[in-house]
mmCIF file of C-alpha atoms and ligand atoms in Angstrom:
data_model
loop_
_atom_site.group_PDB
_atom_site.id
_atom_site.type_symbol
_atom_site.label_atom_id
_atom_site.label_comp_id
_atom_site.label_asym_id
_atom_site.label_seq_id
_atom_site.Cartn_x
_atom_site.Cartn_y
_atom_site.Cartn_z
ATOM 1 C CA MET A 1 134.656 124.535 101.293
ATOM 2 C CA ASN A 2 135.719 128.123 101.910
ATOM 3 C CA GLU A 3 138.212 129.451 104.421
ATOM 4 C CA ARG A 4 135.635 130.723 106.885
ATOM 5 C CA THR A 5 133.919 127.342 107.083
ATOM 6 C CA GLU A 6 137.213 125.566 107.526
ATOM 7 C CA THR A 7 138.351 127.931 110.294
ATOM 8 C CA LEU A 8 135.079 127.463 112.163
ATOM 9 C CA ARG A 9 135.059 123.706 111.698
ATOM 10 C CA GLN A 10 138.601 123.365 113.024
ATOM 11 C CA ALA A 11 138.024 125.648 115.993
ATOM 12 C CA PHE A 12 134.787 123.799 116.767
ATOM 13 C CA GLY A 13 136.624 120.475 116.802
ATOM 14 C CA GLU A 14 139.389 121.830 119.058
ATOM 15 C CA ARG A 15 136.954 123.323 121.540
ATOM 16 C CA TYR A 16 134.199 120.716 121.623
ATOM 17 C CA GLY A 17 135.858 117.581 120.251
ATOM 18 C CA GLN A 18 133.219 116.937 117.600
ATOM 19 C CA GLU A 19 131.913 118.123 114.222
ATOM 20 C CA PRO A 20 129.192 120.781 113.947
ATOM 21 C CA THR A 21 125.935 119.409 112.553
ATOM 22 C CA ALA A 22 124.117 122.715 111.931
ATOM 23 C CA TRP A 23 125.296 125.923 110.271
ATOM 24 C CA VAL A 24 123.314 129.170 110.222
ATOM 25 C CA ARG A 25 123.929 132.807 109.344
ATOM 26 C CA ALA A 26 122.240 136.179 109.972
ATOM 27 C CA PRO A 27 123.243 139.562 108.500
ATOM 28 C CA GLY A 28 123.857 142.968 110.057
ATOM 29 C CA ARG A 29 121.913 145.988 108.850
ATOM 30 C CA VAL A 30 122.302 149.635 108.042
ATOM 31 C CA ASP A 31 119.392 152.065 108.110
ATOM 32 C CA LEU A 32 119.430 154.357 105.082
ATOM 33 C CA MET A 33 116.717 156.663 106.475
ATOM 34 C CA GLY A 34 114.552 156.630 109.593
ATOM 35 C CA SER A 35 116.587 157.096 112.783
ATOM 36 C CA HIS A 36 114.623 156.206 115.925
ATOM 37 C CA THR A 37 111.366 156.033 113.967
ATOM 38 C CA ASP A 38 110.864 152.316 114.680
ATOM 39 C CA TYR A 39 109.704 152.616 118.297
ATOM 40 C CA ASN A 40 107.470 155.491 117.176
ATOM 41 C CA LEU A 41 105.800 153.032 114.776
ATOM 42 C CA GLY A 42 106.968 155.017 111.740
ATOM 43 C CA TYR A 43 108.894 154.040 108.610
ATOM 44 C CA VAL A 44 112.522 153.001 108.079
ATOM 45 C CA LEU A 45 114.466 152.430 104.867
ATOM 46 C CA THR A 46 116.718 149.584 105.872
ATOM 47 C CA LEU A 47 119.238 147.258 104.287
ATOM 48 C CA SER A 48 120.558 143.860 105.349
ATOM 49 C CA ILE A 49 124.260 143.898 104.532
ATOM 50 C CA ASP A 50 126.855 141.414 103.344
ATOM 51 C CA ARG A 51 128.503 141.303 106.764
ATOM 52 C CA ASP A 52 127.062 138.540 108.867
ATOM 53 C CA THR A 53 127.265 136.270 111.907
ATOM 54 C CA TRP A 54 127.623 132.536 111.518
ATOM 55 C CA ILE A 55 126.956 129.920 114.152
ATOM 56 C CA ALA A 56 128.183 126.357 113.876
ATOM 57 C CA ALA A 57 126.312 124.059 116.265
ATOM 58 C CA ALA A 58 126.062 120.494 117.525
ATOM 59 C CA PRO A 59 123.430 119.022 119.866
ATOM 60 C CA ARG A 60 124.172 117.663 123.364
ATOM 61 C CA ASP A 61 122.150 115.116 125.310
ATOM 62 C CA ASP A 62 121.797 117.362 128.379
ATOM 63 C CA ARG A 63 120.252 120.833 128.921
ATOM 64 C CA LEU A 64 123.505 122.753 128.790
ATOM 65 C CA VAL A 65 124.287 125.360 126.111
ATOM 66 C CA ARG A 66 127.987 126.111 125.758
ATOM 67 C CA VAL A 67 128.917 129.210 123.789
ATOM 68 C CA ALA A 68 132.211 130.449 122.360
ATOM 69 C CA SER A 69 133.101 132.968 119.655
ATOM 70 C CA LEU A 70 136.058 133.462 117.357
ATOM 71 C CA ASN A 71 135.532 137.200 117.923
ATOM 72 C CA ALA A 72 135.807 137.107 121.731
ATOM 73 C CA ASP A 73 138.293 135.881 124.332
ATOM 74 C CA THR A 74 135.450 135.175 126.722
ATOM 75 C CA PHE A 75 133.018 132.274 126.586
ATOM 76 C CA GLY A 76 130.000 131.178 128.573
ATOM 77 C CA GLN A 77 127.332 128.614 129.194
ATOM 78 C CA PHE A 78 123.791 128.425 130.473
ATOM 79 C CA ASP A 79 121.329 125.792 131.604
ATOM 80 C CA LEU A 80 118.125 125.786 129.539
ATOM 81 C CA ASP A 81 116.102 125.096 132.699
ATOM 82 C CA ALA A 82 117.489 128.130 134.563
ATOM 83 C CA ILE A 83 118.959 130.654 132.142
ATOM 84 C CA GLY A 84 121.046 133.217 133.994
ATOM 85 C CA HIS A 85 123.060 136.242 132.915
ATOM 86 C CA SER A 86 126.747 136.013 131.985
ATOM 87 C CA PRO A 87 128.412 139.047 133.592
ATOM 88 C CA GLU A 88 131.870 137.779 132.631
ATOM 89 C CA ALA A 89 130.843 137.477 128.960
ATOM 90 C CA PRO A 90 127.967 139.949 128.414
ATOM 91 C CA TRP A 91 127.662 139.035 124.711
ATOM 92 C CA VAL A 92 126.450 135.568 125.783
ATOM 93 C CA ASP A 93 123.278 137.272 127.096
ATOM 94 C CA TYR A 94 122.092 137.762 123.508
ATOM 95 C CA LEU A 95 122.068 133.983 123.128
ATOM 96 C CA GLY A 96 120.670 133.321 126.607
ATOM 97 C CA GLY A 97 117.989 135.983 126.108
ATOM 98 C CA THR A 98 116.964 134.510 122.769
ATOM 99 C CA ALA A 99 116.805 130.993 124.211
ATOM 100 C CA ASP A 100 114.718 132.300 127.104
ATOM 101 C CA ALA A 101 112.277 134.104 124.772
ATOM 102 C CA LEU A 102 111.983 131.004 122.542
ATOM 103 C CA ILE A 103 111.140 128.830 125.558
ATOM 104 C CA GLN A 104 108.554 131.378 126.738
ATOM 105 C CA ALA A 105 106.996 131.234 123.277
ATOM 106 C CA GLY A 106 106.593 127.469 123.643
ATOM 107 C CA TYR A 107 109.478 126.151 121.527
ATOM 108 C CA SER A 108 111.366 123.140 122.778
ATOM 109 C CA LEU A 109 115.113 123.674 122.824
ATOM 110 C CA CYS A 110 117.860 121.119 123.114
ATOM 111 C CA GLY A 111 121.231 121.574 124.809
ATOM 112 C CA CYS A 112 124.035 122.298 122.365
ATOM 113 C CA ASP A 113 127.573 123.509 121.742
ATOM 114 C CA LEU A 114 127.758 126.707 119.701
ATOM 115 C CA LEU A 115 130.620 128.520 118.025
ATOM 116 C CA VAL A 116 130.069 132.032 116.681
ATOM 117 C CA HIS A 117 131.974 133.944 114.032
ATOM 118 C CA SER A 118 131.012 137.416 112.832
ATOM 119 C CA THR A 119 132.210 139.777 110.105
ATOM 120 C CA ILE A 120 129.990 142.556 111.485
ATOM 121 C CA PRO A 121 132.106 145.045 113.443
ATOM 122 C CA LEU A 122 130.846 144.544 116.992
ATOM 123 C CA GLY A 123 129.021 147.328 118.802
ATOM 124 C CA SER A 124 129.392 149.858 115.992
ATOM 125 C CA GLY A 125 125.723 150.350 115.133
ATOM 126 C CA LEU A 126 125.330 147.686 112.433
ATOM 127 C CA SER A 127 123.208 145.364 114.587
ATOM 128 C CA SER A 128 125.769 142.759 115.506
ATOM 129 C CA SER A 129 123.500 141.905 118.465
ATOM 130 C CA ALA A 130 120.366 141.370 116.394
ATOM 131 C CA ALA A 131 122.331 139.193 113.972
ATOM 132 C CA LEU A 132 123.536 137.106 116.909
ATOM 133 C CA GLU A 133 119.957 136.755 118.178
ATOM 134 C CA MET A 134 118.602 135.742 114.771
ATOM 135 C CA ALA A 135 121.415 133.253 114.190
ATOM 136 C CA THR A 136 120.813 131.795 117.680
ATOM 137 C CA ALA A 137 117.089 131.331 117.043
ATOM 138 C CA LEU A 138 117.794 129.618 113.715
ATOM 139 C CA ALA A 139 120.438 127.376 115.274
ATOM 140 C CA PHE A 140 117.949 126.170 117.917
ATOM 141 C CA SER A 141 115.280 125.671 115.263
ATOM 142 C CA ASN A 142 117.621 123.686 113.058
ATOM 143 C CA LEU A 143 118.887 121.506 115.907
ATOM 144 C CA GLY A 144 115.362 121.014 117.278
ATOM 145 C CA GLY A 145 113.899 120.070 113.911
ATOM 146 C CA TRP A 146 111.149 122.714 114.044
ATOM 147 C CA GLU A 147 110.515 125.782 111.892
ATOM 148 C CA ILE A 148 109.974 129.356 112.940
ATOM 149 C CA ASP A 149 108.380 132.159 110.970
ATOM 150 C CA SER A 150 110.864 134.983 110.230
ATOM 151 C CA LEU A 151 108.691 137.728 111.701
ATOM 152 C CA GLU A 152 108.101 135.728 114.870
ATOM 153 C CA MET A 153 111.842 135.189 115.096
ATOM 154 C CA ALA A 154 112.391 138.963 114.862
ATOM 155 C CA LEU A 155 109.834 139.587 117.626
ATOM 156 C CA ILE A 156 111.519 136.960 119.808
ATOM 157 C CA GLY A 157 114.858 138.738 119.377
ATOM 158 C CA GLN A 158 113.255 142.031 120.353
ATOM 159 C CA ARG A 159 111.770 140.360 123.434
ATOM 160 C CA ALA A 160 115.232 139.092 124.360
ATOM 161 C CA GLU A 161 116.519 142.688 124.230
ATOM 162 C CA HIS A 162 113.631 144.058 126.282
ATOM 163 C CA GLN A 163 113.441 141.347 128.918
ATOM 164 C CA PHE A 164 116.936 139.914 129.190
ATOM 165 C CA VAL A 165 119.421 142.495 127.913
ATOM 166 C CA GLY A 166 117.461 145.510 129.149
ATOM 167 C CA VAL A 167 117.376 147.648 125.991
ATOM 168 C CA LYS A 168 113.897 148.801 124.937
ATOM 169 C CA CYS A 169 114.710 148.772 121.234
ATOM 170 C CA GLY A 170 112.259 148.900 118.345
ATOM 171 C CA ILE A 171 111.848 146.140 115.755
ATOM 172 C CA LEU A 172 114.204 147.532 113.097
ATOM 173 C CA ASP A 173 117.352 145.519 113.749
ATOM 174 C CA GLN A 174 115.804 142.092 114.209
ATOM 175 C CA TYR A 175 113.301 142.576 111.373
ATOM 176 C CA THR A 176 116.048 143.492 108.931
ATOM 177 C CA SER A 177 118.342 140.670 109.984
ATOM 178 C CA ALA A 178 115.500 138.131 109.746
ATOM 179 C CA LEU A 179 113.653 139.387 106.672
ATOM 180 C CA GLY A 180 116.202 141.343 104.615
ATOM 181 C CA GLN A 181 116.336 140.673 100.903
ATOM 182 C CA ALA A 182 119.209 140.079 98.535
ATOM 183 C CA GLY A 183 119.585 142.885 96.022
ATOM 184 C CA SER A 184 117.237 145.393 97.645
ATOM 185 C CA ALA A 185 116.629 147.719 100.578
ATOM 186 C CA LEU A 186 113.270 147.546 102.402
ATOM 187 C CA VAL A 187 110.745 150.218 103.283
ATOM 188 C CA LEU A 188 109.673 148.904 106.681
ATOM 189 C CA ASP A 189 106.397 149.977 108.258
ATOM 190 C CA CYS A 190 107.016 149.507 111.972
ATOM 191 C CA ARG A 191 103.329 149.650 112.866
ATOM 192 C CA THR A 192 102.237 146.749 110.683
ATOM 193 C CA THR A 193 105.708 145.100 110.684
ATOM 194 C CA THR A 194 105.446 144.655 106.938
ATOM 195 C CA SER A 195 107.839 145.856 104.258
ATOM 196 C CA ARG A 196 108.212 146.369 100.549
ATOM 197 C CA PRO A 197 111.412 146.106 98.514
ATOM 198 C CA ALA A 198 113.147 149.356 97.556
ATOM 199 C CA PRO A 199 115.599 148.756 94.722
ATOM 200 C CA ILE A 200 118.921 150.600 94.617
ATOM 201 C CA PRO A 201 120.323 151.150 91.141
ATOM 202 C CA ASP A 202 123.767 149.747 90.310
ATOM 203 C CA GLU A 203 125.232 153.208 89.809
ATOM 204 C CA ILE A 204 124.797 154.018 93.519
ATOM 205 C CA SER A 205 127.083 152.491 96.154
ATOM 206 C CA ILE A 206 126.403 152.432 99.869
ATOM 207 C CA VAL A 207 129.496 153.080 101.947
ATOM 208 C CA ILE A 208 129.712 152.548 105.698
ATOM 209 C CA CYS A 209 131.969 155.081 107.413
ATOM 210 C CA ASP A 210 132.839 153.934 110.916
ATOM 211 C CA THR A 211 133.899 156.784 113.212
ATOM 212 C CA ARG A 212 135.435 154.172 115.527
ATOM 213 C CA ALA A 213 134.428 156.410 118.387
ATOM 214 C CA LYS A 214 133.228 154.680 121.527
ATOM 215 C CA ARG A 215 129.525 153.925 121.582
ATOM 216 C CA GLU A 216 127.412 152.562 124.423
ATOM 217 C CA LEU A 217 123.711 151.972 123.856
ATOM 218 C CA THR A 218 122.788 150.729 127.291
ATOM 219 C CA GLY A 219 123.580 154.200 128.643
ATOM 220 C CA GLY A 220 120.480 156.228 129.429
ATOM 221 C CA GLU A 221 120.314 158.216 126.192
ATOM 222 C CA TYR A 222 118.363 155.733 124.123
ATOM 223 C CA GLY A 223 115.723 155.256 126.839
ATOM 224 C CA GLU A 224 115.532 159.022 127.385
ATOM 225 C CA ARG A 225 114.818 159.635 123.695
ATOM 226 C CA ARG A 226 112.134 156.999 123.753
ATOM 227 C CA ALA A 227 110.584 158.447 126.924
ATOM 228 C CA SER A 228 110.451 161.971 125.419
ATOM 229 C CA CYS A 229 108.558 160.611 122.412
ATOM 230 C CA GLU A 230 106.087 158.743 124.598
ATOM 231 C CA GLU A 231 105.539 161.829 126.761
ATOM 232 C CA ALA A 232 104.865 163.906 123.640
ATOM 233 C CA VAL A 233 102.193 161.381 122.627
ATOM 234 C CA GLU A 234 100.592 161.624 126.092
ATOM 235 C CA ILE A 235 100.484 165.420 125.845
ATOM 236 C CA LEU A 236 98.923 165.373 122.366
ATOM 237 C CA ARG A 237 96.409 162.561 122.872
ATOM 238 C CA PRO A 238 93.772 164.604 124.774
ATOM 239 C CA TYR A 239 93.509 166.808 121.673
ATOM 240 C CA TYR A 240 93.682 163.981 119.114
ATOM 241 C CA PRO A 241 92.289 160.787 120.655
ATOM 242 C CA GLU A 242 93.315 158.677 117.643
ATOM 243 C CA VAL A 243 97.007 159.326 118.353
ATOM 244 C CA GLU A 244 98.754 156.195 119.643
ATOM 245 C CA ALA A 245 102.315 156.971 118.597
ATOM 246 C CA LEU A 246 104.231 159.795 116.910
ATOM 247 C CA ARG A 247 103.432 157.947 113.680
ATOM 248 C CA ASP A 248 99.930 159.403 113.967
ATOM 249 C CA VAL A 249 101.012 163.006 114.500
ATOM 250 C CA SER A 250 101.571 165.771 111.918
ATOM 251 C CA LEU A 251 104.172 168.534 112.026
ATOM 252 C CA ALA A 252 101.338 171.091 112.149
ATOM 253 C CA GLN A 253 99.930 169.477 115.312
ATOM 254 C CA ILE A 254 103.359 169.535 116.967
ATOM 255 C CA GLU A 255 103.742 173.179 116.010
ATOM 256 C CA GLN A 256 100.336 174.036 117.426
ATOM 257 C CA HIS A 257 101.155 172.502 120.824
ATOM 258 C CA ARG A 258 104.763 173.627 121.008
ATOM 259 C CA ALA A 259 104.398 175.468 124.305
ATOM 260 C CA GLU A 260 102.759 172.529 126.097
ATOM 261 C CA LEU A 261 105.280 170.084 124.744
ATOM 262 C CA GLY A 262 108.220 172.156 125.936
ATOM 263 C CA GLU A 263 111.338 172.684 123.828
ATOM 264 C CA THR A 264 112.949 169.256 124.257
ATOM 265 C CA ARG A 265 109.863 167.177 123.471
ATOM 266 C CA TYR A 266 108.974 169.576 120.664
ATOM 267 C CA ALA A 267 112.407 169.089 119.097
ATOM 268 C CA ARG A 268 112.374 165.280 119.503
ATOM 269 C CA ALA A 269 108.856 164.878 118.113
ATOM 270 C CA SER A 270 109.475 167.215 115.157
ATOM 271 C CA PHE A 271 112.517 165.200 114.160
ATOM 272 C CA ILE A 272 110.699 161.853 114.294
ATOM 273 C CA VAL A 273 107.733 163.009 112.244
ATOM 274 C CA ALA A 274 109.942 164.636 109.592
ATOM 275 C CA GLU A 275 112.362 161.707 109.539
ATOM 276 C CA SER A 276 109.639 159.120 109.007
ATOM 277 C CA GLY A 277 108.245 161.262 106.175
ATOM 278 C CA ARG A 278 111.661 161.252 104.484
ATOM 279 C CA VAL A 279 111.675 157.438 104.208
ATOM 280 C CA PRO A 280 109.414 156.941 101.166
ATOM 281 C CA ARG A 281 110.947 160.037 99.586
ATOM 282 C CA LEU A 282 114.473 158.686 99.854
ATOM 283 C CA ALA A 283 113.341 155.276 98.563
ATOM 284 C CA GLN A 284 111.985 157.027 95.482
ATOM 285 C CA ALA A 285 115.010 159.303 95.093
ATOM 286 C CA LEU A 286 117.332 156.289 95.182
ATOM 287 C CA GLU A 287 115.258 154.324 92.719
ATOM 288 C CA GLN A 288 115.342 157.280 90.318
ATOM 289 C CA ALA A 289 119.001 158.071 91.117
ATOM 290 C CA ASP A 290 117.891 161.639 91.836
ATOM 291 C CA ALA A 291 121.156 163.120 93.156
ATOM 292 C CA SER A 292 119.788 166.412 94.416
ATOM 293 C CA ALA A 293 116.924 164.764 96.357
ATOM 294 C CA ILE A 294 119.356 162.230 97.879
ATOM 295 C CA ALA A 295 121.593 165.096 99.019
ATOM 296 C CA ASP A 296 118.741 167.172 100.451
ATOM 297 C CA LEU A 297 117.045 164.318 102.301
ATOM 298 C CA THR A 298 120.204 162.909 103.855
ATOM 299 C CA ARG A 299 121.436 166.368 104.870
ATOM 300 C CA ASP A 300 118.110 167.181 106.535
ATOM 301 C CA SER A 301 118.204 163.820 108.300
ATOM 302 C CA TYR A 302 121.699 164.427 109.678
ATOM 303 C CA LEU A 303 121.014 168.015 110.742
ATOM 304 C CA GLY A 304 117.788 166.936 112.454
ATOM 305 C CA ALA A 305 119.507 164.062 114.238
ATOM 306 C CA ARG A 306 122.223 166.423 115.418
ATOM 307 C CA ASP A 307 120.188 169.498 116.338
ATOM 308 C CA LEU A 308 116.708 168.193 117.208
ATOM 309 C CA TYR A 309 117.182 164.591 118.351
ATOM 310 C CA ALA A 310 120.628 165.333 119.833
ATOM 311 C CA ILE A 311 122.261 162.018 119.005
ATOM 312 C CA GLY A 312 125.384 163.534 117.444
ATOM 313 C CA THR A 313 128.960 163.575 118.685
ATOM 314 C CA PRO A 314 132.024 165.610 117.639
ATOM 315 C CA GLU A 315 133.375 162.577 115.767
ATOM 316 C CA MET A 316 130.104 162.173 113.879
ATOM 317 C CA GLU A 317 130.259 165.839 112.889
ATOM 318 C CA ALA A 318 133.826 165.416 111.643
ATOM 319 C CA MET A 319 132.791 162.311 109.718
ATOM 320 C CA TRP A 320 129.741 163.968 108.183
ATOM 321 C CA GLN A 321 131.879 166.889 106.985
ATOM 322 C CA ALA A 322 134.433 164.446 105.583
ATOM 323 C CA MET A 323 131.752 162.410 103.789
ATOM 324 C CA TRP A 324 129.974 165.493 102.493
ATOM 325 C CA GLN A 325 133.115 166.896 100.916
ATOM 326 C CA ALA A 326 134.484 163.659 99.473
ATOM 327 C CA PRO A 327 134.501 163.064 95.690
ATOM 328 C CA GLY A 328 131.504 161.187 94.279
ATOM 329 C CA ARG A 329 129.292 161.866 97.316
ATOM 330 C CA LEU A 330 125.549 161.732 96.687
ATOM 331 C CA GLY A 331 124.355 161.797 100.290
ATOM 332 C CA ALA A 332 125.539 161.184 103.857
ATOM 333 C CA ARG A 333 123.911 160.767 107.252
ATOM 334 C CA GLN A 334 124.028 159.000 110.649
ATOM 335 C CA ALA A 335 123.167 155.331 111.082
ATOM 336 C CA GLY A 336 121.921 153.162 113.929
ATOM 337 C CA ALA A 337 121.183 154.821 117.238
ATOM 338 C CA GLY A 338 123.813 157.572 116.766
ATOM 339 C CA PHE A 339 126.168 158.560 119.622
ATOM 340 C CA GLY A 340 129.216 157.582 117.555
ATOM 341 C CA GLY A 341 129.586 154.300 115.709
ATOM 342 C CA CYS A 342 128.972 153.968 111.982
ATOM 343 C CA MET A 343 127.530 156.482 109.538
ATOM 344 C CA VAL A 344 126.367 155.835 105.984
ATOM 345 C CA ALA A 345 126.982 157.501 102.638
ATOM 346 C CA PHE A 346 125.678 157.115 99.108
ATOM 347 C CA CYS A 347 128.257 157.661 96.401
ATOM 348 C CA ALA A 348 128.659 157.171 92.672
ATOM 349 C CA ALA A 349 129.589 153.516 92.174
ATOM 350 C CA ASP A 350 132.514 154.373 89.908
ATOM 351 C CA GLN A 351 134.014 156.697 92.537
ATOM 352 C CA VAL A 352 133.979 154.498 95.637
ATOM 353 C CA ASP A 353 137.770 154.412 95.951
ATOM 354 C CA ALA A 354 138.198 158.174 95.608
ATOM 355 C CA PHE A 355 135.305 158.723 98.023
ATOM 356 C CA ARG A 356 136.801 156.434 100.657
ATOM 357 C CA GLN A 357 140.248 158.008 100.331
ATOM 358 C CA GLY A 358 138.757 161.491 100.664
ATOM 359 C CA VAL A 359 136.800 160.504 103.778
ATOM 360 C CA GLN A 360 139.731 158.763 105.421
ATOM 361 C CA ALA A 361 142.158 161.645 104.900
ATOM 362 C CA ALA A 362 139.758 164.368 106.034
ATOM 363 C CA TYR A 363 138.418 162.501 109.081
ATOM 364 C CA GLN A 364 141.853 161.472 110.274
ATOM 365 C CA THR A 365 143.173 165.017 109.922
ATOM 366 C CA THR A 366 140.341 166.410 112.051
ATOM 367 C CA THR A 367 140.085 163.718 114.733
ATOM 368 C CA GLY A 368 143.386 161.836 114.732
ATOM 369 C CA ILE A 369 141.349 158.611 114.477
ATOM 370 C CA GLU A 370 141.800 156.266 111.540
ATOM 371 C CA PRO A 371 138.277 155.486 110.325
ATOM 372 C CA HIS A 372 137.091 152.281 108.681
ATOM 373 C CA THR A 373 135.203 152.701 105.428
ATOM 374 C CA TYR A 374 133.775 149.983 103.199
ATOM 375 C CA ALA A 375 131.063 149.513 100.612
ATOM 376 C CA VAL A 376 128.217 147.130 101.468
ATOM 377 C CA ARG A 377 125.720 145.292 99.310
ATOM 378 C CA PRO A 378 122.218 144.045 100.122
ATOM 379 C CA ALA A 379 122.347 140.451 101.391
ATOM 380 C CA PRO A 380 119.578 137.963 102.182
ATOM 381 C CA GLY A 381 118.047 137.721 105.668
ATOM 382 C CA ALA A 382 118.923 134.987 108.167
ATOM 383 C CA SER A 383 119.193 131.512 106.686
ATOM 384 C CA ILE A 384 120.395 127.999 107.267
ATOM 385 C CA LEU A 385 123.710 127.448 105.518
ATOM 386 C CA ASN A 386 123.869 124.528 103.205
ATOM 387 C CA LEU A 387 127.543 123.579 103.317
ATOM 388 C CA ALA A 388 127.503 122.277 99.780
ATOM 389 C CA SER A 389 126.038 125.291 98.008
ATOM 390 C CA ASP A 390 125.586 128.317 100.286
ATOM 391 C CA MET A 391 129.070 129.067 101.394
ATOM 392 C CA THR A 392 129.483 131.948 99.030
ATOM 393 C CA VAL A 393 126.630 133.918 100.659
ATOM 394 C CA ALA A 394 128.864 136.241 102.637
HETATM 395 C C1 GLA B 401 119.021 150.856 117.630
HETATM 396 C C2 GLA B 401 117.753 150.128 118.073
HETATM 397 C C3 GLA B 401 116.703 150.151 116.959
HETATM 398 C C4 GLA B 401 116.464 151.577 116.463
HETATM 399 C C5 GLA B 401 117.784 152.272 116.162
HETATM 400 C C6 GLA B 401 117.602 153.735 115.830
HETATM 401 O O1 GLA B 401 119.618 150.185 116.570
HETATM 402 O O2 GLA B 401 118.060 148.790 118.386
HETATM 403 O O3 GLA B 401 115.507 149.559 117.404
HETATM 404 O O4 GLA B 401 115.700 152.297 117.383
HETATM 405 O O5 GLA B 401 118.691 152.176 117.244
HETATM 406 O O6 GLA B 401 116.853 153.883 114.665
#
């Protein structure tokens, strides 16, 4: 039994006075290419990472769900027959929202005591929320003795965000946490919600560089970006009736209707179409370890995110400069929704230490903030933990 299991088991006993009977885990994710393309039904190159959220659980004989976390001072509870929000512990809404969406989908849930532990830095753009949703769904499925398809589980998590949490996210985070693969990134097609594996050679390391600058997704920016994209589609559709999303639009069409779109929508739409097009190209560049293509594609992605999609911040700029100049760098760009949080770099596997030191020194000199940097590896999607054999997963 490893340390993490033991810590959770002990804390569970102290809080709830019994042993957990179910153990589940779900990973965080980092997008390697394809910012904001998911809700435009485009492509994303995404990776489920070896940082994850565990839930230890035990059933109750009433309809109450009690929730605590080793990562939070707050705790909460909800009644499965009248699930309300938890203003004093907003993170509990990810569990309540998932339970609510599962019930709406016809699953029968039982009351339970849950204890959460996560190694995903919370709220930094690595999908700690989606991991919590996927782990919650699996915990209910395991306790209830029923199975749920991974894609359906991802869609349920997205519904929880839309209906309960109030963030109109795409499918990227939940899909990756539910369906990620060990040893490989995924090229995700957000229209068909299908994916194919995209191998990353051993000589390339993926390094998360956390700006540790404040990030708040429920602010209006995310919804505004999404609205601009939808408005651009409405403006273009009379000319091209087959257009349902920016996925269906070409750069030439955007160029042709620039004046009608107006500068902001023109900039947003151009970024999305170019960014989605970079996804298969980066997958190929990584597979072939093509250093110059990796550099070009990630630079274009960052500059587009900063100048066209306007999701940059001064700290992200300082971090990108630090990553770009660090030894061993192959490529560097934003990650997640932007507006601070984590960024992602590709570097030569034998230079990870030098790369991280270079980034840390340069970023701290410019911003006065000590960044967090760490290499991540592809990990499997959400799964039930088998105490006897699985405990080495994360
Ligand atoms: C957040 C959302 C995702 C996606 C990314 C940006 O993580 O939850 O659906 O839109 O931002 O790519």
